[in-house]
Amino acid sequence: MPMAPSLQIHFQFHYHNKTSMKNLCFSHLLLFFFLFSSIFTLQFFAVVSTTCHVDDEAGLLGFKSGINADPSGMLSSWKPGTDCCSWAGITCSDNRVTSLSLYGQPDKPNSLLSGKISPSLSKLKFVWGIYLQNLRNLSGPFPGLLLGLPELNYVYIENNKLSGQLPASIGNLTRLSALSLTGNSFTGRIPSSISYLTGLTQLKLGQNRLHGPIPYGIRQLKNLTFLSLERNRLFGPIPDFFQSFPNLRSLGLSHNKFTGKIPASIATLAPKLAYLELGHNALTGQIPDFLGNFKALDTLDLSANGFSGVVPASFRNLTKIFNLDLSHNHLVDPFPEMNVKGIESLDLSYNNFHLKAIPKWVTSSPIIYSLKLAKCGIKMRLEDWKPSQTYFYDYIDFSENEISGSAIRLLNSTDYLVGFWASGNQLKFKLEDLRIVKTLKYLDLSRNLVYGKVPKSVSGLERLNVSHNHLCGQLPVTKFPKSAFLGNDCLCSSPLAPCKV
């Protein structure tokens, strides 16, 4: 018997609805399975892709085995069987180690590594940067393993104890963009083969024990922006080849034994050079006028040489200079009126200047923190000097002048003062009125007219000299020698004679 139309429609709807529900549930099940499988697969591949290569793990563990002291636990995460891409100081790309970066912190005595740089690091075939800085106790010769790293671009092995001569094979590191071996104990001459490293933008060999002349072949390193050879035992004239370095921004040759004059080719560096440091050598002659053309110059250090004559009037053009050190030369008056917006550090001490007063361009500087004008022929009352700010002063040296009056107003308005030297003047004030700020470490008021008692607050200083004044009374307990208090009116107690009862 045929169904009624209404029942037929209901049956068909019910049948199709059940079938659709089944299809829908099956579809959801398939979708869930697909998503679960995808997530699992992605997680699996993520683990695989971030697990470092077995050669890299072996190379790094070999390096760790060469370390015999790690007091701060710098390498504590370097454990066999774990993903070396997650270890401290390691960077990876496509499961290969690309960078090894370990840094000690100078203000933390335990932040160091002792031992030798293992040749096993030669297994890091994809590494492009090795940074072993301020670890202090890494020793041994120049690490020859660097020669076996085909992708190496950056080497910074600084402030350690590597020693011996730099090998001629260093010239094979032709892919390098930066080489810094600053702060080690390398000896011998700078290899002439270093001239093959034509891709270098930074060459830093300072603070070693290298000797001999600068290799003339360095002129081939035409991409240099930073050349640092300071604090070695290099000698001879400074090569006249600086026209080869059109992009040089920093030149550090201080604390060596260079002789002769400043080479004329340094003038070609004027457009970009920001740091010129030639201090503590045996350079002679006059300061060249062309230095006034260095409009980008931030720091100029010509201290402790044998320069004579006047400071060029062209120095007025050094409008961006922040740090100027011409101390310990044979320079004479007149000193040019500088046209600077603000200077941070100035040292003109121990020349043959007769400035009479502190220059106005110094007094008006809003950012100065270090002012050293020892033996500069200054004759003035200190109260008459009214700098635009004293808050940021760290160091003030007015030694060996003819400055009179009181230092109380000046010193009591500084909050970060580290050192004040004013020996050999005519300062007259009561020492107890001086506020000793927490930062103060060095105080020299010897050979003045200071009177009163020595306050207990000086006991926190590192160095003190108040000899040859008019001080009186019982000394507080301090660590300072007898020479710090000699030549006063009536000081007594240790380290001087006992006080009379």
Short mmCIF file of C-alpha atoms in Angstrom, two decimals, residues 287 300-304 311 315 324-331 335 346-351 353:
data_model
loop_
_atom_site.label_atom_id
_atom_site.label_comp_id
_atom_site.label_asym_id
_atom_site.label_seq_id
_atom_site.Cartn_x
_atom_site.Cartn_y
_atom_site.Cartn_z
CA ILE A 287 100.15 70.16 15.79
CA LEU A 300 91.26 64.01 19.97
CA ASP A 301 94.07 62.70 22.18
CA LEU A 302 97.59 64.03 21.55
CA SER A 303 98.70 63.82 25.19
CA ALA A 304 102.16 62.87 26.49
CA VAL A 311 97.55 75.10 19.12
CA PHE A 315 90.70 74.33 16.27
CA LEU A 324 90.17 66.95 23.96
CA ASP A 325 93.45 65.94 25.61
CA LEU A 326 96.59 67.96 24.82
CA SER A 327 98.25 67.47 28.22
CA HIS A 328 101.95 66.83 28.85
CA ASN A 329 103.40 68.50 25.76
CA HIS A 330 105.35 71.76 25.18
CA LEU A 331 102.51 73.87 23.81
CA PHE A 335 95.11 78.94 23.15
CA LEU A 346 89.18 68.63 28.63
CA ASP A 347 92.81 68.20 29.66
CA LEU A 348 95.36 70.95 28.92
CA SER A 349 97.60 70.18 31.90
CA TYR A 350 101.37 70.49 32.02
CA ASN A 351 102.13 72.58 28.96
CA PHE A 353 100.05 77.87 28.86
#
